[in-house]
Tab-separated table of C-alpha atoms in Angstrom:
chain	number	residue	atom	x	y	z
A	1	ARG	CA	0.000	0.000	0.000
A	2	ASN	CA	2.879	2.401	0.683
A	3	ASN	CA	4.216	1.872	-2.833
A	4	LEU	CA	0.759	2.444	-4.272
A	5	THR	CA	0.369	5.663	-2.277
A	6	LEU	CA	3.693	6.912	-3.593
A	7	LEU	CA	2.592	6.117	-7.139
A	8	LEU	CA	-0.687	7.964	-6.719
A	9	ASN	CA	1.193	10.981	-5.418
A	10	ALA	CA	3.656	10.793	-8.304
A	11	MET	CA	0.819	10.522	-10.820
A	12	ASP	CA	-0.599	13.790	-9.442
A	13	VAL	CA	-4.287	13.628	-10.269
A	14	GLU	CA	-4.507	17.431	-10.406
A	15	LYS	CA	-1.991	17.511	-13.259
A	16	LEU	CA	-3.596	14.549	-14.999
A	17	ALA	CA	-7.128	15.958	-15.039
A	18	PRO	CA	-6.478	18.873	-17.466
A	19	LEU	CA	-5.147	16.393	-20.029
A	20	PHE	CA	-8.599	14.825	-20.236
A	21	TYR	CA	-11.232	16.462	-22.435
A	22	SER	CA	-13.788	16.290	-19.660
A	23	VAL	CA	-13.738	15.479	-15.944
A	24	SER	CA	-17.042	15.643	-14.093
A	25	GLU	CA	-17.747	16.808	-10.570
A	26	PRO	CA	-16.219	14.693	-7.772
A	27	ALA	CA	-18.131	11.664	-6.577
A	28	THR	CA	-19.898	12.327	-3.285
A	29	GLU	CA	-19.726	10.030	-0.269
A	30	ALA	CA	-23.343	9.094	-0.911
A	31	ARG	CA	-22.495	7.909	-4.430
A	32	LEU	CA	-19.561	5.850	-3.167
A	33	GLU	CA	-21.711	4.329	-0.439
A	34	ALA	CA	-24.369	3.418	-3.000
A	35	LEU	CA	-21.760	1.489	-4.965
A	36	LEU	CA	-20.591	-0.346	-1.835
A	37	GLN	CA	-24.160	-1.268	-0.960
A	38	HIS	CA	-24.671	-2.549	-4.503
A	39	ILE	CA	-21.638	-4.822	-4.178
A	40	LYS	CA	-22.862	-6.010	-0.766
A	41	SER	CA	-26.151	-6.974	-2.388
A	42	ARG	CA	-24.130	-9.241	-4.670
A	43	GLY	CA	-22.908	-11.211	-1.667
A	44	VAL	CA	-19.627	-9.430	-0.838
A	45	ALA	CA	-19.494	-8.958	2.935
A	46	THR	CA	-17.118	-6.004	3.304
A	47	PRO	CA	-16.449	-4.298	-0.038
A	48	VAL	CA	-13.792	-1.582	-0.166
A	49	ILE	CA	-13.102	1.003	-2.845
A	50	PRO	CA	-9.399	0.702	-3.754
A	51	PRO	CA	-7.210	3.751	-2.976
A	52	PHE	CA	-6.545	4.534	-6.637
A	53	LEU	CA	-10.270	4.815	-7.381
A	54	GLN	CA	-10.829	6.902	-4.272
A	55	ARG	CA	-8.169	9.313	-5.491
A	56	LEU	CA	-9.531	9.530	-9.026
A	57	TRP	CA	-13.160	9.895	-7.939
A	58	ALA	CA	-12.217	12.560	-5.385
A	59	ARG	CA	-11.160	14.666	-8.383
A	60	GLY	CA	-13.927	13.632	-10.768
A	61	ALA	CA	-16.545	10.915	-10.990
A	62	PHE	CA	-16.309	10.430	-14.777
A	63	TRP	CA	-13.263	11.030	-17.003
A	64	GLU	CA	-13.240	11.348	-20.806
A	65	ARG	CA	-9.914	11.554	-22.603
A	66	LEU	CA	-11.305	12.365	-26.053
A	67	ALA	CA	-13.864	14.790	-27.400
A	68	ASN	CA	-16.595	13.105	-29.470
A	69	ASN	CA	-15.638	9.696	-28.099
A	70	TYR	CA	-19.127	8.204	-28.638
A	71	GLY	CA	-19.222	7.113	-25.023
A	72	CYS	CA	-16.408	4.596	-25.222
A	73	TYR	CA	-13.436	5.429	-27.481
A	74	GLY	CA	-10.035	6.667	-26.303
A	75	LEU	CA	-10.167	6.145	-22.558
A	76	ASN	CA	-13.165	6.752	-20.336
A	77	ILE	CA	-12.886	6.167	-16.590
A	78	PHE	CA	-16.278	5.192	-15.244
A	79	SER	CA	-18.298	6.818	-12.484
A	80	PRO	CA	-19.585	4.872	-9.452
A	81	GLU	CA	-23.000	4.675	-11.132
A	82	ASP	CA	-21.453	3.220	-14.279
A	83	CYS	CA	-19.714	0.613	-12.135
A	84	MET	CA	-23.088	-0.528	-10.869
A	85	ASP	CA	-24.030	-1.271	-14.496
A	86	THR	CA	-21.081	-3.629	-15.029
A	87	ASP	CA	-23.444	-6.442	-16.091
A	88	ASP	CA	-24.640	-4.407	-19.065
A	89	ILE	CA	-21.402	-2.546	-19.821
A	90	CYS	CA	-19.221	-5.655	-19.991
A	91	PHE	CA	-21.452	-8.673	-20.450
A	92	ALA	CA	-24.689	-7.334	-22.003
A	93	ASP	CA	-26.755	-8.764	-19.110
A	94	HIS	CA	-26.455	-10.786	-15.896
A	95	HIS	CA	-27.102	-14.081	-17.679
A	96	LEU	CA	-24.058	-13.642	-19.890
A	97	ARG	CA	-22.060	-12.589	-16.848
A	98	GLU	CA	-22.982	-15.903	-15.221
A	99	GLU	CA	-21.860	-17.753	-18.345
A	100	TRP	CA	-18.543	-15.885	-18.283
A	101	PHE	CA	-18.142	-16.793	-14.600
A	102	GLU	CA	-18.754	-20.465	-15.354
A	103	SER	CA	-16.262	-20.543	-18.229
A	104	HIS	CA	-13.513	-18.350	-16.717
A	105	GLY	CA	-13.727	-19.283	-13.040
A	106	PRO	CA	-14.396	-17.748	-9.595
A	107	ASN	CA	-11.468	-15.283	-9.734
A	108	SER	CA	-12.436	-14.020	-13.176
A	109	ALA	CA	-13.715	-10.620	-14.246
A	110	ALA	CA	-17.266	-11.919	-13.822
A	111	ALA	CA	-16.923	-12.493	-10.063
A	112	PRO	CA	-19.566	-10.603	-8.015
A	113	HIS	CA	-17.000	-8.212	-6.524
A	114	MET	CA	-15.576	-7.138	-9.907
A	115	ILE	CA	-16.532	-3.795	-11.473
A	116	ALA	CA	-15.780	-2.135	-14.782
A	117	ILE	CA	-13.601	0.925	-14.199
A	118	ALA	CA	-12.727	2.028	-17.738
A	119	THR	CA	-13.298	1.455	-21.440
A	120	GLN	CA	-11.331	2.177	-24.603
A	121	CYS	CA	-13.863	0.838	-27.132
A	122	GLU	CA	-17.144	-1.053	-27.181
A	123	TYR	CA	-15.440	-4.415	-26.560
A	124	ASN	CA	-12.323	-3.549	-24.549
A	125	LYS	CA	-12.909	-2.975	-20.820
A	126	TYR	CA	-10.769	-2.723	-17.688
A	127	MET	CA	-11.960	-4.138	-14.368
A	128	THR	CA	-10.942	-4.313	-10.727
A	129	SER	CA	-12.159	-5.857	-7.474
A	130	LEU	CA	-13.872	-4.247	-4.498
A	131	ASP	CA	-13.201	-7.271	-2.296
A	132	PRO	CA	-10.033	-6.712	-0.207
A	133	THR	CA	-9.706	-10.500	0.257
A	134	SER	CA	-9.608	-11.125	-3.505
A	135	PRO	CA	-6.311	-11.602	-5.378
A	136	ASN	CA	-7.711	-9.096	-7.868
A	137	PHE	CA	-7.907	-6.253	-5.332
A	138	ASN	CA	-5.562	-3.412	-6.372
A	139	HIS	CA	-5.145	-5.257	-9.683
A	140	VAL	CA	-6.639	-4.611	-13.112
A	141	ILE	CA	-8.004	-7.176	-15.563
A	142	GLN	CA	-8.530	-6.360	-19.218
A	143	ILE	CA	-11.344	-8.180	-20.989
A	144	VAL	CA	-12.187	-8.267	-24.690
A	145	THR	CA	-15.823	-9.246	-24.808
A	146	ASN	CA	-16.194	-10.032	-28.504
A	147	CYS	CA	-13.282	-12.493	-28.203
A	148	ASP	CA	-14.446	-14.019	-24.894
A	149	GLU	CA	-10.926	-13.161	-23.707
A	150	GLU	CA	-9.744	-12.196	-20.253
A	151	ASP	CA	-6.184	-11.262	-19.408
A	152	ASP	CA	-4.315	-12.131	-16.242
A	153	PRO	CA	-4.637	-9.519	-13.459
A	154	VAL	CA	-1.751	-7.082	-13.166
A	155	PRO	CA	-0.958	-4.667	-10.309
A	156	VAL	CA	-2.856	-1.434	-10.709
A	157	LYS	CA	0.362	0.620	-10.695
A	158	PHE	CA	1.057	-0.489	-14.267
A	159	TRP	CA	-2.413	0.540	-15.388
A	160	LEU	CA	-1.973	3.947	-13.758
A	161	GLN	CA	1.402	4.368	-15.466
A	162	ALA	CA	-0.261	3.573	-18.778
A	163	VAL	CA	-2.992	6.169	-18.131
A	164	THR	CA	-0.366	8.858	-17.533
A	165	ILE	CA	1.751	7.911	-20.557
A	166	TYR	CA	-1.308	7.647	-22.803
A	167	THR	CA	-2.431	11.183	-21.995
A	168	GLU	CA	1.077	12.464	-22.706
A	169	ARG	CA	1.275	10.800	-26.136
A	170	THR	CA	-2.187	11.549	-27.480
A	171	THR	CA	-4.386	14.513	-28.224
A	172	GLN	CA	-8.034	15.024	-27.336
A	173	THR	CA	-9.225	13.859	-30.757
A	174	LEU	CA	-9.622	10.433	-32.328
A	175	GLU	CA	-6.836	11.162	-34.802
A	176	GLY	CA	-3.237	10.080	-34.273
A	177	GLY	CA	-1.364	8.547	-31.385
A	178	PRO	CA	-1.364	5.023	-29.977
A	179	SER	CA	-4.413	3.323	-28.493
A	180	PHE	CA	-4.555	2.893	-24.742
A	181	SER	CA	-4.104	-0.879	-25.044
A	182	GLU	CA	-0.893	-0.326	-27.044
A	183	VAL	CA	0.488	1.893	-24.301
A	184	PHE	CA	-0.621	-0.571	-21.626
A	185	ARG	CA	1.108	-3.398	-23.485
A	186	GLU	CA	4.312	-1.371	-23.702
A	187	VAL	CA	4.252	-0.671	-19.969
A	188	LEU	CA	3.770	-4.357	-19.200
A	189	GLN	CA	6.511	-5.420	-21.588
A	190	THR	CA	8.909	-2.966	-19.960
A	191	ALA	CA	8.018	-4.460	-16.570
A	192	GLY	CA	8.592	-7.986	-17.873
A	193	LEU	CA	4.914	-8.883	-17.569
A	194	ALA	CA	4.049	-9.221	-21.248
A	195	LYS	CA	3.509	-12.968	-20.887
A	196	ARG	CA	0.743	-12.267	-18.399
A	197	TRP	CA	-1.168	-10.252	-20.989
A	198	ARG	CA	-2.508	-13.070	-23.117
A	199	TYR	CA	-4.494	-10.898	-25.506
A	200	ALA	CA	-1.399	-8.882	-26.409
A	201	GLN	CA	0.542	-12.046	-27.237
A	202	GLU	CA	-2.248	-13.397	-29.388
A	203	GLU	CA	-2.568	-10.024	-31.096
A	204	GLU	CA	1.134	-10.014	-31.958
A	205	GLU	CA	0.938	-13.547	-33.324
A	206	SER	CA	-2.069	-12.686	-35.457
A	207	ASP	CA	-0.257	-9.598	-36.754
A	208	VAL	CA	2.578	-11.808	-37.984
A	209	ASP	CA	0.145	-14.236	-39.566
A	210	GLY	CA	-1.794	-11.355	-41.034
A	211	GLU	CA	1.283	-9.919	-42.726
A	212	GLY	CA	1.832	-13.132	-44.617
A	213	GLU	CA	-1.806	-13.427	-45.554
A	214	GLY	CA	-1.871	-9.801	-46.659
A	215	GLU	CA	1.133	-10.275	-48.909
A	216	GLU	CA	-0.448	-13.278	-50.582
A	217	SER	CA	-3.698	-11.396	-50.930
A	218	ASP	CA	-1.947	-8.393	-52.492
A	219	LYS	CA	-0.101	-10.672	-54.855
A	220	ASP	CA	-3.316	-12.375	-55.917
A	221	GLU	CA	-4.994	-9.010	-56.428
A	222	GLY	CA	-2.073	-7.801	-58.493
A	223	GLU	CA	-2.215	-10.861	-60.676
A	224	GLY	CA	-5.920	-10.392	-61.100
A	225	GLU	CA	-5.474	-6.790	-62.155
A	226	GLY	CA	-2.820	-7.736	-64.677
A	227	GLU	CA	-5.031	-10.370	-66.187
A	228	GLY	CA	-7.936	-7.982	-66.348
A	229	GLU	CA	-5.900	-5.293	-68.072
A	230	GLY	CA	-4.573	-7.801	-70.581
A	231	LYS	CA	-8.062	-8.958	-71.462
A	232	GLY	CA	-9.211	-5.400	-71.920
C-alpha cells in the first residue's frame, strides 16, 4: 500500500485531469456508499473502494480523454453509477455474466466483486475488485468481450502508469497517437509482464500471420489486375 500511495502521489491527479477532455464533478460520499451497498447486495461482505479509485473519484466521478468519443473510445474512466451497471457494460446482461463466470472461473472478471472501471472501445474494458480478500484487489483485468478473452490480473500501478503515458502521447481527438491498449502493453513489456497479458501475445501472433496473408492477398490481387488489363 505504501508503494501504491507513492505512485498515486507521483501521478498527481490534479496535473492529470487537465489532459482529459472532460472530468465531471467529484463523486460524493453518498455515491460511493451506494456502490458499496450494490456490491454487498451481490454477496460481498465487506467491499472496499481501492485507494486509486478513491483518489480519481475525489477529483472527478467520470473522465473522458477524447472529445466526441461516442461514449467509449479513447479512454473513459467510469463513475460509481457506471460501475453498478457492469453487467450491461461488460457482459450485455447478468445471464451472460454468469456464463462468463462459469467458463472463466471464480477469480475471473465476472466475479460478483468485480466492477468495470474504464473502457477504450465497445469491446475492450478494464476491471478491478472491491473485495479486499480477492487476489484481484488493487489489480486490473482487461477483458475483450467479442473475443471471450480475459487477461491475467496485473498490479494497478502499471495501469496507472499507462494512463499517464497515454495522456502524454495523445491529443483530445480520435486522430493520431497510440491506443490505450498499445500503451498498456508497452508498460507491461517494460516491466517484464508481457507474458501475463494473453491478448497482447495473441494479437502479436495474429499480426505476424496477417502480414503473410496480406502479402499473398496483395499478390493475388495484383495478378488479377494484370489479367484484367490484358483482357481489356
